[in-house]
Amino acid sequence: MSWRGVSARWFPAIRWIAISWIVVFWRLGYSSLVDPDEAHYAELTREMLQSGNWLVPLLDGKPFIDKPVLFHWLQGASVLLLGETEFAARLPTALAALGLFGMTRWVGEALFDAEAGTLAAVMFATIPATFALANIAIFDMVFALFLFGAVGCLLVAAKQ
């Protein structure tokens, strides 16, 4: 196999690894929890783990039912696996961003063609809002993944 054949085959994978690293994972655990909401959610998860109560997030020992508990479950599982670090608190959001990249590509490919799906995913991955929200420990990226995933599945099913 020639060098051109190898590079043409591996270029898409290398491109996605580079985009994912730069947008999502680069410096994921370096800075401390600076956004007030980020620290707030991390504290809710920490108290949930400390109390052993996985059903109701707690804040100052009192139930705090402001958002669905799924985000805290994901964050709690990450913290249990990786320890109480900024990286662990932010990992569910980062993985949700990767899921959104994949979902965007899949929906674009299913509704139009492979090129449209790839371009849509690259454009979504490189907009400033994705840079801002893909590596902080807040609920928004996980919510967007499930919301867009549901709408995307509906659109693809309607086309079939």
PDB file of C-alpha atoms in Angstrom:
ATOM      1  CA  MET A   1       0.000   0.000   0.000  1.00  0.00           C
ATOM      2  CA  SER A   2       1.340   3.430  -0.881  1.00  0.00           C
ATOM      3  CA  TRP A   3       1.836   6.324   1.505  1.00  0.00           C
ATOM      4  CA  ARG A   4      -1.011   8.162  -0.228  1.00  0.00           C
ATOM      5  CA  GLY A   5      -3.400   5.261   0.426  1.00  0.00           C
ATOM      6  CA  VAL A   6      -2.426   5.078   4.083  1.00  0.00           C
ATOM      7  CA  SER A   7      -2.745   8.825   4.606  1.00  0.00           C
ATOM      8  CA  ALA A   8      -6.121   8.962   2.828  1.00  0.00           C
ATOM      9  CA  ARG A   9      -7.422   6.153   5.018  1.00  0.00           C
ATOM     10  CA  TRP A  10      -6.131   7.532   8.310  1.00  0.00           C
ATOM     11  CA  PHE A  11      -6.652  11.265   7.707  1.00  0.00           C
ATOM     12  CA  PRO A  12     -10.306  11.358   8.903  1.00  0.00           C
ATOM     13  CA  ALA A  13      -9.421   9.546  12.145  1.00  0.00           C
ATOM     14  CA  ILE A  14      -6.405  11.758  12.773  1.00  0.00           C
ATOM     15  CA  ARG A  15      -8.509  14.861  12.060  1.00  0.00           C
ATOM     16  CA  TRP A  16     -11.154  13.810  14.613  1.00  0.00           C
ATOM     17  CA  ILE A  17      -8.547  12.938  17.221  1.00  0.00           C
ATOM     18  CA  ALA A  18      -6.965  16.371  16.764  1.00  0.00           C
ATOM     19  CA  ILE A  19     -10.306  18.214  16.900  1.00  0.00           C
ATOM     20  CA  SER A  20     -11.406  16.254  19.968  1.00  0.00           C
ATOM     21  CA  TRP A  21      -8.116  16.835  21.736  1.00  0.00           C
ATOM     22  CA  ILE A  22      -8.035  20.584  21.045  1.00  0.00           C
ATOM     23  CA  VAL A  23     -11.725  21.337  21.615  1.00  0.00           C
ATOM     24  CA  VAL A  24     -12.594  18.924  24.398  1.00  0.00           C
ATOM     25  CA  PHE A  25      -9.673  17.345  26.223  1.00  0.00           C
ATOM     26  CA  TRP A  26      -6.853  19.875  26.017  1.00  0.00           C
ATOM     27  CA  ARG A  27      -6.407  21.302  29.527  1.00  0.00           C
ATOM     28  CA  LEU A  28      -9.585  19.547  30.740  1.00  0.00           C
ATOM     29  CA  GLY A  29      -8.272  19.168  34.273  1.00  0.00           C
ATOM     30  CA  TYR A  30      -5.731  21.976  34.515  1.00  0.00           C
ATOM     31  CA  SER A  31      -7.707  24.945  35.773  1.00  0.00           C
ATOM     32  CA  SER A  32      -9.711  24.884  38.965  1.00  0.00           C
ATOM     33  CA  LEU A  33     -13.501  25.052  38.931  1.00  0.00           C
ATOM     34  CA  VAL A  34     -13.892  28.707  38.020  1.00  0.00           C
ATOM     35  CA  ASP A  35     -17.471  29.000  36.791  1.00  0.00           C
ATOM     36  CA  PRO A  36     -19.896  29.374  39.723  1.00  0.00           C
ATOM     37  CA  ASP A  37     -22.256  26.783  38.249  1.00  0.00           C
ATOM     38  CA  GLU A  38     -19.384  24.369  37.681  1.00  0.00           C
ATOM     39  CA  ALA A  39     -18.379  24.529  41.338  1.00  0.00           C
ATOM     40  CA  HIS A  40     -22.037  24.336  42.383  1.00  0.00           C
ATOM     41  CA  TYR A  41     -22.653  21.105  40.422  1.00  0.00           C
ATOM     42  CA  ALA A  42     -19.403  19.580  41.633  1.00  0.00           C
ATOM     43  CA  GLU A  43     -20.378  20.315  45.237  1.00  0.00           C
ATOM     44  CA  LEU A  44     -23.814  18.755  44.721  1.00  0.00           C
ATOM     45  CA  THR A  45     -22.172  15.619  43.360  1.00  0.00           C
ATOM     46  CA  ARG A  46     -19.584  15.556  46.158  1.00  0.00           C
ATOM     47  CA  GLU A  47     -22.294  15.771  48.828  1.00  0.00           C
ATOM     48  CA  MET A  48     -24.361  13.134  47.028  1.00  0.00           C
ATOM     49  CA  LEU A  49     -21.379  10.761  47.085  1.00  0.00           C
ATOM     50  CA  GLN A  50     -20.494  11.630  50.671  1.00  0.00           C
ATOM     51  CA  SER A  51     -24.014  10.921  51.913  1.00  0.00           C
ATOM     52  CA  GLY A  52     -24.387   7.768  49.823  1.00  0.00           C
ATOM     53  CA  ASN A  53     -27.744   9.038  48.570  1.00  0.00           C
ATOM     54  CA  TRP A  54     -27.699   8.681  44.762  1.00  0.00           C
ATOM     55  CA  LEU A  55     -31.371   9.535  44.332  1.00  0.00           C
ATOM     56  CA  VAL A  56     -31.464  13.114  45.584  1.00  0.00           C
ATOM     57  CA  PRO A  57     -28.624  15.620  45.131  1.00  0.00           C
ATOM     58  CA  LEU A  58     -27.855  17.479  48.343  1.00  0.00           C
ATOM     59  CA  LEU A  59     -26.587  20.991  48.957  1.00  0.00           C
ATOM     60  CA  ASP A  60     -25.592  21.816  52.513  1.00  0.00           C
ATOM     61  CA  GLY A  61     -27.268  18.576  53.558  1.00  0.00           C
ATOM     62  CA  LYS A  62     -30.652  19.594  52.093  1.00  0.00           C
ATOM     63  CA  PRO A  63     -32.278  18.213  48.938  1.00  0.00           C
ATOM     64  CA  PHE A  64     -31.553  20.341  45.876  1.00  0.00           C
ATOM     65  CA  ILE A  65     -33.777  19.252  43.015  1.00  0.00           C
ATOM     66  CA  ASP A  66     -33.026  21.957  40.467  1.00  0.00           C
ATOM     67  CA  LYS A  67     -31.891  19.776  37.548  1.00  0.00           C
ATOM     68  CA  PRO A  68     -32.396  16.116  36.599  1.00  0.00           C
ATOM     69  CA  VAL A  69     -30.165  13.807  38.614  1.00  0.00           C
ATOM     70  CA  LEU A  70     -28.621  12.054  35.589  1.00  0.00           C
ATOM     71  CA  PHE A  71     -25.819  14.622  35.304  1.00  0.00           C
ATOM     72  CA  HIS A  72     -24.879  14.070  38.951  1.00  0.00           C
ATOM     73  CA  TRP A  73     -24.924  10.294  38.433  1.00  0.00           C
ATOM     74  CA  LEU A  74     -22.540  10.646  35.495  1.00  0.00           C
ATOM     75  CA  GLN A  75     -20.323  13.050  37.392  1.00  0.00           C
ATOM     76  CA  GLY A  76     -20.458  10.858  40.492  1.00  0.00           C
ATOM     77  CA  ALA A  77     -19.434   7.753  38.536  1.00  0.00           C
ATOM     78  CA  SER A  78     -16.540   9.689  37.032  1.00  0.00           C
ATOM     79  CA  VAL A  79     -15.433  10.936  40.446  1.00  0.00           C
ATOM     80  CA  LEU A  80     -15.657   7.411  41.905  1.00  0.00           C
ATOM     81  CA  LEU A  81     -13.493   6.046  39.080  1.00  0.00           C
ATOM     82  CA  LEU A  82     -10.955   8.884  38.840  1.00  0.00           C
ATOM     83  CA  GLY A  83     -11.031  10.590  42.233  1.00  0.00           C
ATOM     84  CA  GLU A  84     -12.093  14.083  43.255  1.00  0.00           C
ATOM     85  CA  THR A  85     -10.363  16.040  40.517  1.00  0.00           C
ATOM     86  CA  GLU A  86     -11.366  18.733  38.071  1.00  0.00           C
ATOM     87  CA  PHE A  87     -10.764  16.245  35.258  1.00  0.00           C
ATOM     88  CA  ALA A  88     -13.222  13.757  36.773  1.00  0.00           C
ATOM     89  CA  ALA A  89     -15.853  16.443  37.331  1.00  0.00           C
ATOM     90  CA  ARG A  90     -15.549  17.632  33.719  1.00  0.00           C
ATOM     91  CA  LEU A  91     -15.287  14.238  32.005  1.00  0.00           C
ATOM     92  CA  PRO A  92     -19.071  13.640  31.558  1.00  0.00           C
ATOM     93  CA  THR A  93     -19.393  16.984  29.794  1.00  0.00           C
ATOM     94  CA  ALA A  94     -16.414  16.189  27.562  1.00  0.00           C
ATOM     95  CA  LEU A  95     -17.824  12.778  26.648  1.00  0.00           C
ATOM     96  CA  ALA A  96     -21.208  14.366  25.929  1.00  0.00           C
ATOM     97  CA  ALA A  97     -19.459  16.784  23.553  1.00  0.00           C
ATOM     98  CA  LEU A  98     -17.926  13.821  21.718  1.00  0.00           C
ATOM     99  CA  GLY A  99     -21.371  12.236  21.584  1.00  0.00           C
ATOM    100  CA  LEU A 100     -22.757  15.428  20.079  1.00  0.00           C
ATOM    101  CA  PHE A 101     -20.048  15.418  17.417  1.00  0.00           C
ATOM    102  CA  GLY A 102     -20.980  11.854  16.503  1.00  0.00           C
ATOM    103  CA  MET A 103     -24.712  12.511  16.628  1.00  0.00           C
ATOM    104  CA  THR A 104     -24.349  15.581  14.421  1.00  0.00           C
ATOM    105  CA  ARG A 105     -22.372  13.574  11.892  1.00  0.00           C
ATOM    106  CA  TRP A 106     -24.866  10.720  11.937  1.00  0.00           C
ATOM    107  CA  VAL A 107     -27.906  12.984  11.493  1.00  0.00           C
ATOM    108  CA  GLY A 108     -26.246  14.945   8.676  1.00  0.00           C
ATOM    109  CA  GLU A 109     -25.238  11.724   6.951  1.00  0.00           C
ATOM    110  CA  ALA A 110     -28.686  10.171   7.346  1.00  0.00           C
ATOM    111  CA  LEU A 111     -30.559  13.247   6.136  1.00  0.00           C
ATOM    112  CA  PHE A 112     -28.174  14.341   3.371  1.00  0.00           C
ATOM    113  CA  ASP A 113     -24.892  12.528   2.672  1.00  0.00           C
ATOM    114  CA  ALA A 114     -21.571  11.589   4.267  1.00  0.00           C
ATOM    115  CA  GLU A 115     -19.889  14.844   3.294  1.00  0.00           C
ATOM    116  CA  ALA A 116     -22.694  16.953   4.782  1.00  0.00           C
ATOM    117  CA  GLY A 117     -22.564  14.949   8.009  1.00  0.00           C
ATOM    118  CA  THR A 118     -18.815  15.320   8.332  1.00  0.00           C
ATOM    119  CA  LEU A 119     -18.883  19.047   7.563  1.00  0.00           C
ATOM    120  CA  ALA A 120     -21.726  19.612  10.033  1.00  0.00           C
ATOM    121  CA  ALA A 121     -19.842  17.786  12.779  1.00  0.00           C
ATOM    122  CA  VAL A 122     -16.620  19.696  12.099  1.00  0.00           C
ATOM    123  CA  MET A 123     -18.503  23.012  12.071  1.00  0.00           C
ATOM    124  CA  PHE A 124     -20.280  22.155  15.339  1.00  0.00           C
ATOM    125  CA  ALA A 125     -17.038  21.044  16.971  1.00  0.00           C
ATOM    126  CA  THR A 126     -15.220  24.259  16.090  1.00  0.00           C
ATOM    127  CA  ILE A 127     -17.772  26.961  16.981  1.00  0.00           C
ATOM    128  CA  PRO A 128     -16.853  29.131  19.988  1.00  0.00           C
ATOM    129  CA  ALA A 129     -19.773  27.903  22.101  1.00  0.00           C
ATOM    130  CA  THR A 130     -18.495  24.329  21.825  1.00  0.00           C
ATOM    131  CA  PHE A 131     -15.033  25.458  22.897  1.00  0.00           C
ATOM    132  CA  ALA A 132     -16.615  27.222  25.882  1.00  0.00           C
ATOM    133  CA  LEU A 133     -19.029  24.511  27.009  1.00  0.00           C
ATOM    134  CA  ALA A 134     -17.279  21.242  26.112  1.00  0.00           C
ATOM    135  CA  ASN A 135     -14.764  21.338  28.943  1.00  0.00           C
ATOM    136  CA  ILE A 136     -16.558  22.778  31.949  1.00  0.00           C
ATOM    137  CA  ALA A 137     -18.565  20.716  34.406  1.00  0.00           C
ATOM    138  CA  ILE A 138     -22.063  21.996  33.744  1.00  0.00           C
ATOM    139  CA  PHE A 139     -25.294  20.332  32.694  1.00  0.00           C
ATOM    140  CA  ASP A 140     -25.666  22.015  29.278  1.00  0.00           C
ATOM    141  CA  MET A 141     -23.642  19.691  27.042  1.00  0.00           C
ATOM    142  CA  VAL A 142     -25.245  16.527  28.470  1.00  0.00           C
ATOM    143  CA  PHE A 143     -28.689  18.093  28.059  1.00  0.00           C
ATOM    144  CA  ALA A 144     -27.878  19.117  24.472  1.00  0.00           C
ATOM    145  CA  LEU A 145     -26.724  15.580  23.649  1.00  0.00           C
ATOM    146  CA  PHE A 146     -29.995  14.015  24.773  1.00  0.00           C
ATOM    147  CA  LEU A 147     -32.185  16.760  23.300  1.00  0.00           C
ATOM    148  CA  PHE A 148     -30.451  16.804  19.911  1.00  0.00           C
ATOM    149  CA  GLY A 149     -30.205  13.024  19.962  1.00  0.00           C
ATOM    150  CA  ALA A 150     -33.961  12.721  20.390  1.00  0.00           C
ATOM    151  CA  VAL A 151     -34.744  15.325  17.724  1.00  0.00           C
ATOM    152  CA  GLY A 152     -32.147  13.813  15.397  1.00  0.00           C
ATOM    153  CA  CYS A 153     -33.633  10.328  15.786  1.00  0.00           C
ATOM    154  CA  LEU A 154     -37.094  11.763  15.114  1.00  0.00           C
ATOM    155  CA  LEU A 155     -35.894  13.513  11.944  1.00  0.00           C
ATOM    156  CA  VAL A 156     -34.092  10.433  10.652  1.00  0.00           C
ATOM    157  CA  ALA A 157     -37.087   8.217  11.409  1.00  0.00           C
ATOM    158  CA  ALA A 158     -39.425  10.683   9.664  1.00  0.00           C
ATOM    159  CA  LYS A 159     -37.241  10.602   6.545  1.00  0.00           C
ATOM    160  CA  GLN A 160     -37.334   6.806   6.366  1.00  0.00           C
TER     161      GLN A 160
END
